């Protein structure tokens, strides 16, 4: 089954909306039509930059789509500081991260929270990018497969077969994020293969074959091609390198 490569740039808590506008304009200028025909590209800015970048993408018909880094579990109400799925959908946000390791580790998002976010994202017509990954301790204890299948199973609990067509998974080993330590292409593929097998088991072989699985963790222009050459890796969720138009465009070109 042919799966279209998908490269997404998670800017994390970086860039004002003005800096974000500049980065998206420069990146879009560097991308060729042949590249964006072949690869889906998304940017995932902070909430404060979503509106400006949506306007830019729509107004200039840029070959990129828009994502958000998090979403509230509730529909609306007295949740000071939170941003709802309805608010994101109204900004043409297409992708929303759920369960990024920084949300799990720093902000205490549980598997149940992550599952509720996935459901909320789907409910409002957007596409979740469910992030999973093991810590270094878990890897060294030989628990990688168990952790990945647990996080995938809990994150996707109660999701229908039909809705799975809108779900993307990002395999991000926690020890490889922002550390410069990339998993070897083979190890990254093994993690993605475990995730695919778990999904085939939870749903069926067709759902497992069709799902887009990204790898994330110190992906750079210099290592993306060998990662993308692996059979179970369909894309990349890029942190640091997505903050440079040169690097992000080079990374798309090499995918
Ligand atoms: P880095 O590419 O900076 O390692 O970040 C990966 C990541 O967490 C993307 O979501």
CSV table of C-alpha atoms and ligand atoms in Angstrom, one decimal:
chain,number,residue,atom,x,y,z
A,1,UNK,CA,0.0,0.0,0.0
A,2,UNK,CA,1.5,3.4,-1.0
A,3,UNK,CA,1.6,5.8,1.8
A,4,UNK,CA,2.3,9.5,1.1
A,5,UNK,CA,5.3,10.8,3.0
A,6,UNK,CA,4.4,13.3,5.7
A,7,UNK,CA,6.8,15.8,7.2
A,8,UNK,CA,5.6,18.0,10.0
A,9,UNK,CA,7.6,20.7,11.8
A,10,UNK,CA,6.7,21.0,15.5
A,11,UNK,CA,8.0,24.4,16.5
A,12,UNK,CA,7.3,23.8,20.2
A,13,UNK,CA,7.5,27.0,22.4
A,14,UNK,CA,9.5,29.0,19.8
A,15,UNK,CA,8.9,31.9,17.5
A,16,UNK,CA,6.6,34.9,17.8
A,17,UNK,CA,3.9,35.1,15.2
A,18,UNK,CA,6.0,37.6,13.2
A,19,UNK,CA,9.0,35.2,13.3
A,20,UNK,CA,6.6,32.4,12.3
A,21,UNK,CA,5.3,34.3,9.3
A,22,UNK,CA,8.9,34.9,8.1
A,23,UNK,CA,9.8,31.2,8.5
A,24,UNK,CA,6.7,29.9,6.7
A,25,UNK,CA,7.2,32.4,3.8
A,26,UNK,CA,10.9,31.5,3.4
A,27,UNK,CA,10.2,27.7,3.7
A,28,UNK,CA,7.4,27.9,1.1
A,29,UNK,CA,9.6,29.8,-1.2
A,30,UNK,CA,12.2,27.1,-1.1
A,31,UNK,CA,9.9,24.2,-1.7
A,32,UNK,CA,9.3,23.1,-5.3
A,33,UNK,CA,6.0,21.9,-6.6
A,34,UNK,CA,7.5,18.5,-7.4
A,35,UNK,CA,8.5,18.2,-3.7
A,36,UNK,CA,5.1,19.2,-2.3
A,37,UNK,CA,3.3,17.0,-4.8
A,38,UNK,CA,5.3,14.0,-3.5
A,39,UNK,CA,5.3,14.9,0.3
A,40,UNK,CA,2.7,16.3,2.6
A,41,UNK,CA,4.2,19.2,4.6
A,42,UNK,CA,2.8,20.7,7.8
A,43,UNK,CA,3.9,23.4,10.3
A,44,UNK,CA,2.8,23.2,13.9
A,45,UNK,CA,3.3,26.6,15.6
A,46,UNK,CA,2.3,27.8,19.0
A,47,UNK,CA,-1.3,28.9,19.4
A,48,UNK,CA,-0.4,32.6,19.2
A,49,UNK,CA,0.8,32.1,15.6
A,50,UNK,CA,-2.0,30.0,14.2
A,51,UNK,CA,-4.2,32.8,13.0
A,52,UNK,CA,-1.4,34.6,11.2
A,53,UNK,CA,-0.1,31.5,9.5
A,54,UNK,CA,-3.6,30.3,8.6
A,55,UNK,CA,-4.1,33.7,6.8
A,56,UNK,CA,-0.8,33.3,5.0
A,57,UNK,CA,-1.4,29.7,3.9
A,58,UNK,CA,-5.0,30.5,2.7
A,59,UNK,CA,-4.2,33.9,1.2
A,60,UNK,CA,-1.1,32.8,-0.8
A,61,UNK,CA,-2.3,29.2,-1.3
A,62,UNK,CA,0.9,27.8,0.2
A,63,UNK,CA,1.5,24.1,-0.2
A,64,UNK,CA,1.5,23.5,3.5
A,65,UNK,CA,-1.1,22.6,6.1
A,66,UNK,CA,-1.5,23.8,9.7
A,67,UNK,CA,-1.2,21.9,12.9
A,68,UNK,CA,-1.6,22.7,16.6
A,69,UNK,CA,0.5,21.4,19.5
A,70,UNK,CA,-2.2,20.5,22.0
A,71,UNK,CA,-5.9,20.8,22.7
A,72,UNK,CA,-8.3,20.8,25.6
A,73,UNK,CA,-10.3,17.8,26.5
A,74,UNK,CA,-13.4,19.8,27.3
A,75,UNK,CA,-15.7,21.4,24.7
A,76,UNK,CA,-15.8,24.8,26.3
A,77,UNK,CA,-16.3,26.5,29.7
A,78,UNK,CA,-14.3,27.6,32.7
A,79,UNK,CA,-10.9,26.2,31.8
A,80,UNK,CA,-8.7,29.3,32.0
A,81,UNK,CA,-5.7,29.1,29.6
A,82,UNK,CA,-7.0,26.2,27.6
A,83,UNK,CA,-7.8,26.1,23.9
A,84,UNK,CA,-10.7,24.0,22.5
A,85,UNK,CA,-10.9,21.8,19.5
A,86,UNK,CA,-13.7,24.0,18.1
A,87,UNK,CA,-11.4,27.0,18.3
A,88,UNK,CA,-8.7,25.2,16.4
A,89,UNK,CA,-11.0,23.8,13.8
A,90,UNK,CA,-12.3,27.3,13.2
A,91,UNK,CA,-8.8,28.3,12.2
A,92,UNK,CA,-8.6,25.5,9.5
A,93,UNK,CA,-6.2,23.6,11.7
A,94,UNK,CA,-5.8,20.2,10.1
A,95,UNK,CA,-3.5,18.3,12.5
A,96,UNK,CA,-3.3,18.4,16.3
A,97,UNK,CA,-0.6,16.6,18.4
A,98,UNK,CA,-1.8,14.4,21.2
A,99,UNK,CA,0.5,12.9,23.7
A,100,UNK,CA,3.8,14.5,22.8
A,101,UNK,CA,6.4,13.3,25.3
A,102,UNK,CA,6.9,16.9,26.6
A,103,UNK,CA,3.1,17.1,27.4
A,104,UNK,CA,3.2,13.7,29.1
A,105,UNK,CA,6.4,14.4,31.1
A,106,UNK,CA,6.2,18.1,31.9
A,107,UNK,CA,2.5,18.7,32.0
A,108,UNK,CA,1.4,15.3,33.3
A,109,UNK,CA,-0.8,14.2,30.4
A,110,UNK,CA,-1.9,10.6,31.1
A,111,UNK,CA,-2.9,8.0,28.6
A,112,UNK,CA,-6.5,8.7,29.4
A,113,UNK,CA,-6.0,12.4,28.7
A,114,UNK,CA,-4.3,11.6,25.4
A,115,UNK,CA,-7.1,9.3,24.4
A,116,UNK,CA,-9.7,12.0,25.3
A,117,UNK,CA,-7.7,14.5,23.2
A,118,UNK,CA,-7.6,12.1,20.2
A,119,UNK,CA,-11.4,11.8,20.4
A,120,UNK,CA,-11.8,15.5,20.7
A,121,UNK,CA,-9.6,16.2,17.7
A,122,UNK,CA,-11.6,13.7,15.6
A,123,UNK,CA,-15.0,15.0,16.9
A,124,UNK,CA,-14.2,18.5,15.4
A,125,UNK,CA,-13.1,17.1,12.1
A,126,UNK,CA,-9.3,17.4,12.5
A,127,UNK,CA,-6.6,14.8,12.3
A,128,UNK,CA,-4.7,13.7,15.4
A,129,UNK,CA,-1.0,13.0,15.4
A,130,UNK,CA,-0.7,10.6,18.3
A,131,UNK,CA,2.8,10.7,19.7
A,132,UNK,CA,4.3,7.7,21.5
A,133,UNK,CA,7.8,6.7,22.6
A,134,UNK,CA,9.9,5.0,25.3
A,135,UNK,CA,12.3,6.7,27.7
A,136,UNK,CA,15.9,5.7,27.9
A,137,UNK,CA,15.3,3.7,31.1
A,138,UNK,CA,12.5,1.8,29.5
A,139,UNK,CA,14.6,1.1,26.4
A,140,UNK,CA,17.5,-0.2,28.6
A,141,UNK,CA,15.1,-2.3,30.6
A,142,UNK,CA,14.0,-4.0,27.3
A,143,UNK,CA,10.5,-2.5,27.6
A,144,UNK,CA,10.3,-0.6,24.3
A,145,UNK,CA,7.7,-2.9,22.6
A,146,UNK,CA,5.5,-3.1,25.6
A,147,UNK,CA,5.5,0.7,26.1
A,148,UNK,CA,4.8,1.4,22.5
A,149,UNK,CA,1.9,-1.1,22.2
A,150,UNK,CA,0.5,0.1,25.6
A,151,UNK,CA,0.6,3.8,24.5
A,152,UNK,CA,-0.9,3.0,21.1
A,153,UNK,CA,-3.7,0.8,22.6
A,154,UNK,CA,-4.6,3.3,25.3
A,155,UNK,CA,-4.4,6.3,23.0
A,156,UNK,CA,-6.7,4.7,20.4
A,157,UNK,CA,-9.2,3.2,22.7
A,158,UNK,CA,-12.7,3.6,21.4
A,159,UNK,CA,-11.6,5.0,18.0
A,160,UNK,CA,-13.7,3.6,15.1
A,161,UNK,CA,-12.1,1.9,12.0
A,162,UNK,CA,-13.4,4.7,9.9
A,163,UNK,CA,-11.8,7.4,12.0
A,164,UNK,CA,-8.5,5.6,11.9
A,165,UNK,CA,-8.1,6.8,8.3
A,166,UNK,CA,-7.6,10.3,9.9
A,167,UNK,CA,-5.1,9.3,12.5
A,168,UNK,CA,-1.3,9.6,12.2
A,169,UNK,CA,1.2,8.1,14.7
A,170,UNK,CA,4.5,9.7,15.6
A,171,UNK,CA,7.1,7.4,17.1
A,172,UNK,CA,9.4,9.6,19.1
A,173,UNK,CA,11.9,7.8,21.4
A,174,UNK,CA,12.1,10.3,24.3
A,175,UNK,CA,15.9,9.8,24.5
A,176,UNK,CA,16.3,11.0,20.9
A,177,UNK,CA,14.3,14.3,21.3
A,178,UNK,CA,16.5,17.4,21.1
A,179,UNK,CA,19.5,15.4,22.1
A,180,UNK,CA,21.2,15.0,18.7
A,181,UNK,CA,20.9,11.2,19.3
A,182,UNK,CA,18.9,9.8,16.5
A,183,UNK,CA,17.8,6.2,16.7
A,184,UNK,CA,19.5,4.1,14.0
A,185,UNK,CA,17.3,3.8,11.0
A,186,UNK,CA,16.9,0.1,11.9
A,187,UNK,CA,15.9,0.8,15.5
A,188,UNK,CA,13.5,3.6,14.4
A,189,UNK,CA,11.9,1.2,11.9
A,190,UNK,CA,11.6,-1.5,14.5
A,191,UNK,CA,9.6,0.9,16.7
A,192,UNK,CA,7.4,1.9,13.8
A,193,UNK,CA,6.9,-1.8,12.8
A,194,UNK,CA,5.8,-2.6,16.4
A,195,UNK,CA,3.3,0.3,16.3
A,196,UNK,CA,2.0,-0.9,12.9
A,197,UNK,CA,1.6,-4.4,14.1
A,198,UNK,CA,-0.3,-3.2,17.2
A,199,UNK,CA,-2.7,-1.2,15.0
A,200,UNK,CA,-3.2,-4.2,12.7
A,201,UNK,CA,-4.0,-6.3,15.8
A,202,UNK,CA,-6.3,-3.7,17.3
A,203,UNK,CA,-8.2,-3.0,14.0
A,204,UNK,CA,-7.2,-5.1,11.0
A,205,UNK,CA,-4.3,-5.5,8.5
A,206,UNK,CA,-5.7,-2.9,6.1
A,207,UNK,CA,-5.8,-0.2,8.9
A,208,UNK,CA,-2.3,-1.2,9.9
A,209,UNK,CA,-1.1,-1.0,6.2
A,210,UNK,CA,-2.7,2.3,5.6
A,211,UNK,CA,-1.7,4.3,8.7
A,212,UNK,CA,1.0,6.9,8.3
A,213,UNK,CA,3.8,6.5,11.0
A,214,UNK,CA,6.3,9.3,11.4
A,215,UNK,CA,9.6,9.0,13.2
A,216,UNK,CA,10.7,11.9,15.4
A,217,UNK,CA,13.9,12.7,17.4
A,218,UNK,CA,16.8,14.7,16.0
A,219,UNK,CA,15.7,14.4,12.4
A,220,UNK,CA,17.9,16.6,10.2
A,221,UNK,CA,18.5,17.0,6.4
A,222,UNK,CA,21.5,14.7,6.7
A,223,UNK,CA,19.7,11.7,8.3
A,224,UNK,CA,16.1,11.9,6.9
A,225,UNK,CA,16.8,10.0,3.7
A,226,UNK,CA,18.0,6.9,5.4
A,227,UNK,CA,15.2,7.0,7.9
A,228,UNK,CA,12.6,7.5,5.1
A,229,UNK,CA,14.1,4.5,3.2
A,230,UNK,CA,12.9,2.2,6.0
A,231,UNK,CA,9.8,0.3,5.1
A,232,UNK,CA,7.7,1.3,8.1
A,233,UNK,CA,8.7,4.9,8.4
A,234,UNK,CA,6.4,7.2,6.4
A,235,UNK,CA,7.5,10.6,7.5
A,236,UNK,CA,9.1,12.7,10.2
A,237,UNK,CA,8.0,14.9,13.1
A,238,UNK,CA,10.7,17.4,13.3
A,239,UNK,CA,11.6,19.8,16.2
A,240,UNK,CA,14.8,21.8,16.0
A,241,UNK,CA,15.4,21.5,12.3
A,242,UNK,CA,11.9,22.8,11.5
A,243,UNK,CA,13.0,26.3,12.9
A,244,UNK,CA,15.3,26.9,9.9
A,245,UNK,CA,13.8,27.4,6.5
A,246,UNK,CA,16.9,26.0,4.9
A,247,UNK,CA,17.0,22.9,7.0
A,248,UNK,CA,13.2,22.2,6.9
A,249,UNK,CA,13.1,22.7,3.1
A,250,UNK,CA,16.2,20.5,2.6
A,251,UNK,CA,14.6,17.9,4.8
A,252,UNK,CA,11.4,17.8,2.7
A,253,UNK,CA,13.5,17.7,-0.5
A,254,UNK,CA,15.4,14.7,0.9
A,255,UNK,CA,12.3,12.8,2.0
B,1,LIG,P1,13.9,17.4,17.8
B,1,LIG,O1,13.8,17.2,16.2
B,1,LIG,O2,14.4,18.7,18.1
B,1,LIG,O3,14.7,16.3,18.4
B,1,LIG,O4,12.4,17.2,18.3
B,1,LIG,C1,11.7,16.2,18.0
B,1,LIG,C2,10.3,16.4,18.5
B,1,LIG,O5,10.0,16.3,19.7
B,1,LIG,C3,9.2,16.7,17.5
B,1,LIG,O6,8.0,16.7,18.0
